[in-house]
CSV table of C-alpha atoms in Angstrom, one decimal:
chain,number,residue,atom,x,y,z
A,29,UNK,CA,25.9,1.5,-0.8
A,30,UNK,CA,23.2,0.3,2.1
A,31,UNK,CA,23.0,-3.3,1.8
A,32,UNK,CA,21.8,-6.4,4.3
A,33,UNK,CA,23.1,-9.9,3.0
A,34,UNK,CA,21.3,-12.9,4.7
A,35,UNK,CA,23.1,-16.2,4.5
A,36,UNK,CA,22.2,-18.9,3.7
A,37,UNK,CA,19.7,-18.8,1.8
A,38,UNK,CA,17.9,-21.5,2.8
A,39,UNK,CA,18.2,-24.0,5.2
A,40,UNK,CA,16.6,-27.8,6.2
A,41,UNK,CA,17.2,-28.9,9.1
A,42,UNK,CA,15.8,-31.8,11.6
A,43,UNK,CA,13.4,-31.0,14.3
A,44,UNK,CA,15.5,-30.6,17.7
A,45,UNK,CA,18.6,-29.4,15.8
A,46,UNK,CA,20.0,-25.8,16.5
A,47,UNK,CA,20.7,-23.5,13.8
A,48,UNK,CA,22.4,-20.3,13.1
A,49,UNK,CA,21.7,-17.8,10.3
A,50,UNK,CA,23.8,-14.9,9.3
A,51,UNK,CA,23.4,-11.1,8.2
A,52,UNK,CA,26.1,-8.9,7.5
A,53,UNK,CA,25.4,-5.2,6.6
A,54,UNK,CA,27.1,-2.2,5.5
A,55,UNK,CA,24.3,0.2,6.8
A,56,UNK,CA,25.9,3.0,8.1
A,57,UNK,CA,25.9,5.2,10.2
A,58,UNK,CA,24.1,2.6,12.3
A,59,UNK,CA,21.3,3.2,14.3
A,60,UNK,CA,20.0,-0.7,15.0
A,61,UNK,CA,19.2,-3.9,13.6
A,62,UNK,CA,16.0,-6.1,13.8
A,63,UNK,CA,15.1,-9.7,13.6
A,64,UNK,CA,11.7,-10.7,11.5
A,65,UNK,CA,10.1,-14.2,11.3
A,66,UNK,CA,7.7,-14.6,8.7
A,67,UNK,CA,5.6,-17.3,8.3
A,68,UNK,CA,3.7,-18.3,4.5
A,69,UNK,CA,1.2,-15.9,3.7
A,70,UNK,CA,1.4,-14.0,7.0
A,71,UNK,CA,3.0,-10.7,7.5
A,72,UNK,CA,6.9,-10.4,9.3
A,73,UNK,CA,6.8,-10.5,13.5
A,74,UNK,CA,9.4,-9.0,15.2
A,75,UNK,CA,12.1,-11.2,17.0
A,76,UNK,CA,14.7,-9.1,18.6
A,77,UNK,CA,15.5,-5.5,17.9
A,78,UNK,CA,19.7,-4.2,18.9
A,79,UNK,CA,20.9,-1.0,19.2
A,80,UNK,CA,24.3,0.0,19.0
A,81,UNK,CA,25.1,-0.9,22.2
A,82,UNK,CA,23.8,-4.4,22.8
A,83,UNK,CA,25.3,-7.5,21.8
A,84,UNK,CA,23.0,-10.3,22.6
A,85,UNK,CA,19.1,-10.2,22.9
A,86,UNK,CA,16.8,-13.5,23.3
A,87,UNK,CA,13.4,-14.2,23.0
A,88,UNK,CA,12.7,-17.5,23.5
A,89,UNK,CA,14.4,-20.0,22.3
A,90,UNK,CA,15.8,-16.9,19.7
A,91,UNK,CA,19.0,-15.6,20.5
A,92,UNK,CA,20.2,-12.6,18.3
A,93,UNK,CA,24.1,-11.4,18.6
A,94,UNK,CA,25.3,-8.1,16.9
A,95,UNK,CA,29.1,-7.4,16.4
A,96,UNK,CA,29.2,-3.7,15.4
A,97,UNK,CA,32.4,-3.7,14.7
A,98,UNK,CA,32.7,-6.0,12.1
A,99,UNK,CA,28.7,-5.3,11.2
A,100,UNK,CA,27.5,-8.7,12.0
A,101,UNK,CA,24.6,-10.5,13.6
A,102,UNK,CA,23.3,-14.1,13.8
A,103,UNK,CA,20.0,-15.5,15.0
A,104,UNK,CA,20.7,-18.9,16.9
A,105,UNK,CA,17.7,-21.3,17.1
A,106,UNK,CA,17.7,-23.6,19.8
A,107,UNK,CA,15.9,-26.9,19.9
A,108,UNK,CA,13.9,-26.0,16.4
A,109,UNK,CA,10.4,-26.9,16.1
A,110,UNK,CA,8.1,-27.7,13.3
A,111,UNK,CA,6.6,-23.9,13.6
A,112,UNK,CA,9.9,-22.6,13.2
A,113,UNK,CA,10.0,-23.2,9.9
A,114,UNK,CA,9.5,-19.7,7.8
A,115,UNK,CA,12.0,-17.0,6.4
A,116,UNK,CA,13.9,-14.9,8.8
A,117,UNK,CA,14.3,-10.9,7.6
A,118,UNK,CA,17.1,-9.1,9.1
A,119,UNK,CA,16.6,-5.1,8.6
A,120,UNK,CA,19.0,-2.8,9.3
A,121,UNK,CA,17.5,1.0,10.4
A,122,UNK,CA,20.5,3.5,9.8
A,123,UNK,CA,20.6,7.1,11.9
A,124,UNK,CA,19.7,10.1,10.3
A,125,UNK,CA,18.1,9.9,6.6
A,126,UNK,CA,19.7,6.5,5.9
A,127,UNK,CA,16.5,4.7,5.0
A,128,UNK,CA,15.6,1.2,6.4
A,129,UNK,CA,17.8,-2.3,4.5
A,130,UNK,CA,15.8,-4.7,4.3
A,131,UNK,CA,17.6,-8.8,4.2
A,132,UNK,CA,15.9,-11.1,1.4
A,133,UNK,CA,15.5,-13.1,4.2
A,134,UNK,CA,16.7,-16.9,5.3
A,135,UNK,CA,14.2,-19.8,4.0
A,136,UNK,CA,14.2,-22.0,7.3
A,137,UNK,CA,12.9,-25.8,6.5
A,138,UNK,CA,12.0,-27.8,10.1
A,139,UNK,CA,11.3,-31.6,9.2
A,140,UNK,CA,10.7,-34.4,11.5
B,18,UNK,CA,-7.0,-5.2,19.7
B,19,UNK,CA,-7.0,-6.5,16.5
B,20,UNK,CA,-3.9,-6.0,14.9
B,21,UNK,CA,-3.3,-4.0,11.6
B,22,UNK,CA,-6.1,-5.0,9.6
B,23,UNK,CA,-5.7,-4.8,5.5
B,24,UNK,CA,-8.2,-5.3,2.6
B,25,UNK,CA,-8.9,-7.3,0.3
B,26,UNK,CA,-6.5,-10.3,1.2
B,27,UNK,CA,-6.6,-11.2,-2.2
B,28,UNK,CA,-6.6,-9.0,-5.4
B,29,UNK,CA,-6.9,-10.0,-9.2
B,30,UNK,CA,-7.2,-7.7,-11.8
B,31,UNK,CA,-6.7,-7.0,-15.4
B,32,UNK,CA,-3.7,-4.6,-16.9
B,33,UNK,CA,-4.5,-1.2,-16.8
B,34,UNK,CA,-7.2,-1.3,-13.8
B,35,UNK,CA,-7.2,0.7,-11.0
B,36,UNK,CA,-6.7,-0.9,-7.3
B,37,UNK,CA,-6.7,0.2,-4.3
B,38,UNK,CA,-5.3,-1.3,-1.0
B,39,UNK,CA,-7.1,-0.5,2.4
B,40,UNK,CA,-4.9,-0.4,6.0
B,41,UNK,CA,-6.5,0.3,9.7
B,42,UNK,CA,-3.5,0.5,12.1
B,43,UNK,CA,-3.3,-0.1,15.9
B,44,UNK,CA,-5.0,2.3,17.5
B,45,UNK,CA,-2.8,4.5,18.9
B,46,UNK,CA,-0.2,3.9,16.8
B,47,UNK,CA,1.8,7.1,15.3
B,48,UNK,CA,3.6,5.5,12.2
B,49,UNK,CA,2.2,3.6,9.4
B,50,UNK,CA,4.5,2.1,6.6
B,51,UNK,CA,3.4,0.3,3.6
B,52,UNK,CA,5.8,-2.5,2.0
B,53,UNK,CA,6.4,-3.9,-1.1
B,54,UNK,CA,7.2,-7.6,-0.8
B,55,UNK,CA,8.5,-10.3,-4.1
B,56,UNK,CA,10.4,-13.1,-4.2
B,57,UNK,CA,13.3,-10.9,-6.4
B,58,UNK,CA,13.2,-7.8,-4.2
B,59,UNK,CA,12.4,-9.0,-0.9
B,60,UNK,CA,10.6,-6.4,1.4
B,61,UNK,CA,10.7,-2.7,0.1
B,62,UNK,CA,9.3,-0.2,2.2
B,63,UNK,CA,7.2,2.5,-0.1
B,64,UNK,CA,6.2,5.5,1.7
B,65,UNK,CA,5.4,6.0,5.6
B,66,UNK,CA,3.5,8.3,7.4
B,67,UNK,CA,3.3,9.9,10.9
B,68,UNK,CA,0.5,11.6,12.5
B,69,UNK,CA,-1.1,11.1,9.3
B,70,UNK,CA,1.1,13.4,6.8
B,71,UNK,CA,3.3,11.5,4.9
B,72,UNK,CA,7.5,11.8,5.6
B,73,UNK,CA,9.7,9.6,3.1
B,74,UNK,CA,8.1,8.5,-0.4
B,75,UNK,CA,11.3,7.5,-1.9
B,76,UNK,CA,10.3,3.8,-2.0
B,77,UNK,CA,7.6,5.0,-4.0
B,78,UNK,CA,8.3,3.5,-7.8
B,79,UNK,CA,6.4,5.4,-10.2
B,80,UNK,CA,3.9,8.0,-9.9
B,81,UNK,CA,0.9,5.4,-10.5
B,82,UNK,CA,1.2,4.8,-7.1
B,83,UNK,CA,-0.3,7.1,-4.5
B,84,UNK,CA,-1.0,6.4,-0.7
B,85,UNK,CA,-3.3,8.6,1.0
B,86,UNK,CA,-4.0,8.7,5.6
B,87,UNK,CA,-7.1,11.1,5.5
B,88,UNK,CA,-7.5,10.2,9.2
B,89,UNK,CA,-4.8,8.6,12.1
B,90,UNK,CA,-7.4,4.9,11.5
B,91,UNK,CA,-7.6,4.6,7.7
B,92,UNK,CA,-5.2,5.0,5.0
B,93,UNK,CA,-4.8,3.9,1.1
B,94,UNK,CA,-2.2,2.9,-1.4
B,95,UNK,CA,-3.8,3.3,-5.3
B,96,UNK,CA,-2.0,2.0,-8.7
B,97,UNK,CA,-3.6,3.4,-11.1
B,98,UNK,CA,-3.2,2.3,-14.0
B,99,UNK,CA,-1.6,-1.3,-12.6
B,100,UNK,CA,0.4,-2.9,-14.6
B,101,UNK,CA,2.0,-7.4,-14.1
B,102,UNK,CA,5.3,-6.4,-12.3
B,103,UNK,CA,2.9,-4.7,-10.0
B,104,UNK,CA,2.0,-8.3,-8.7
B,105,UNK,CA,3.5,-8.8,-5.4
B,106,UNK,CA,2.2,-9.2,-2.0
B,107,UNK,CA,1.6,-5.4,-0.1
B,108,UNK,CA,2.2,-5.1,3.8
B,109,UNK,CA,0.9,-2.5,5.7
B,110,UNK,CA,2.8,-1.8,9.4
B,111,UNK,CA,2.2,0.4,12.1
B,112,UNK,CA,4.1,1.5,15.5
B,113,UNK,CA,4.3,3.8,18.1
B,114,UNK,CA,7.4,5.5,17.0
B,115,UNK,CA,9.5,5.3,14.5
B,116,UNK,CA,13.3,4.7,16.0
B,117,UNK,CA,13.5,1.4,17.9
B,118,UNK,CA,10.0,0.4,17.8
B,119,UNK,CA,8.3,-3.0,17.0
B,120,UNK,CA,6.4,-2.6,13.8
B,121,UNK,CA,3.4,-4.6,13.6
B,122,UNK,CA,2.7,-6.2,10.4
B,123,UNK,CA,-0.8,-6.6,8.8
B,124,UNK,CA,-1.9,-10.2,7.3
B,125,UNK,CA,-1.1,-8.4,3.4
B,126,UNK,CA,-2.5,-8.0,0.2
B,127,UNK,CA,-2.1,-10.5,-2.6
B,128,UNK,CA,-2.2,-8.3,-5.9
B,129,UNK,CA,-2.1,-10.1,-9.1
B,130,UNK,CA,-2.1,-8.4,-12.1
B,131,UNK,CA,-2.9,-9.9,-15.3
């Protein structure tokens, strides 16, 4: 079965801190994997989309990794802001008729 | 450009009513995708559409919902008749294609239904 698991669940961290949120999927065949921020009552924005072939795209202080191999990526947040705090989506696109997997998403807490 | 732009914002109604959700994509855009979202299910995506005729309405739950793109600017999603587990908040998204490309999210619907 498709699925996208986002870990954890939620998160609180201090302003300045780094973080690192996981997604593992089982989406397959694979075709690539994007990175949504969404902040309260707004619709998701794109971070990073990875095909296949690329491991590591930033944007920002965003930096998203992608193992294919073992069907892993992480979103690492450097230097976290207040405005950084929202849920993170991961969606997985699969080739072919696989439809898109959609994460549930990483609640991300930035406090002062 | 505006971005996607979706209406109302906010939606209350009674059981049994009839609503229907308004989208007007990026111009130029190809693809249009309506989504589900709830705190239980996350983001669902329920039907898409490119060039206007719809492709994949698997996401679709029952048949009280429909979603219509007369033109490549406008399109609708009706419930009819709506029911509470309806309530969530509805995204519409648009893009230039469909593989790799950046979908750009509207602001949402709020739908509650009481």
């Amino acid at each position: 079965k498709n699925q996208v698991e986002q870990s954890p669940q939620s998160l609180i961290i201090l302003e300045g801190k780094n973080c690192t949120l996981q997604c593992n999927y089982t989406v397959s065949p694979f075709s690539n994997l994007r990175w949504y921020k969404q902040d309260t009552g707004r619709g998701p924005v794109s971070l990073t989309i990875m095909t296949f072939s690329e491991n590591t795209k930033s944007n920002g202080r965003y930096t998203a990794t992608l193992d294919a191999d073992t069907k892993q990526s992480s979103l690492h947040i450097t230097a976290s802001q207040l405005s950084d705090s929202a849920s993170y989506i991961c969606v997985v696109r699969g080739s072919g008729n696989t439809p898109l997997v959609f994460g549930k998403g990483t609640r991300l807490s930035v406090i002062a | 450009d505006a971005g996607v732009i979706q209406s109302p914002r906010h939606e209350v109604t009674e059981m049994g009513q009839e609503v229907t959700l308004r989208c007007k994509p990026i111009s130029g855009h190809d693809y249009l995708f309506w989504y589900r979202q709830t705190m239980m299910r996350g983001l669902e995506l329920l039907i898409y559409f490119n060039n206007n005729v719809p492709i994949d309405d698997s996401g679709m739950p029952e048949d009280r919902f429909s979603a219509k793109m007369p033109n490549a600017s406008f399109s609708t999603l009706k419930i009819q008749p709506s029911e509470p587990r309806d309530s969530a908040v509805y995204f519409c998204a648009s893009s230039l294609r469909q593989g790799a490309e950046t979908q750009y999210f509207g602001p949402g619907t709020r739908l509650l239904v009481l």
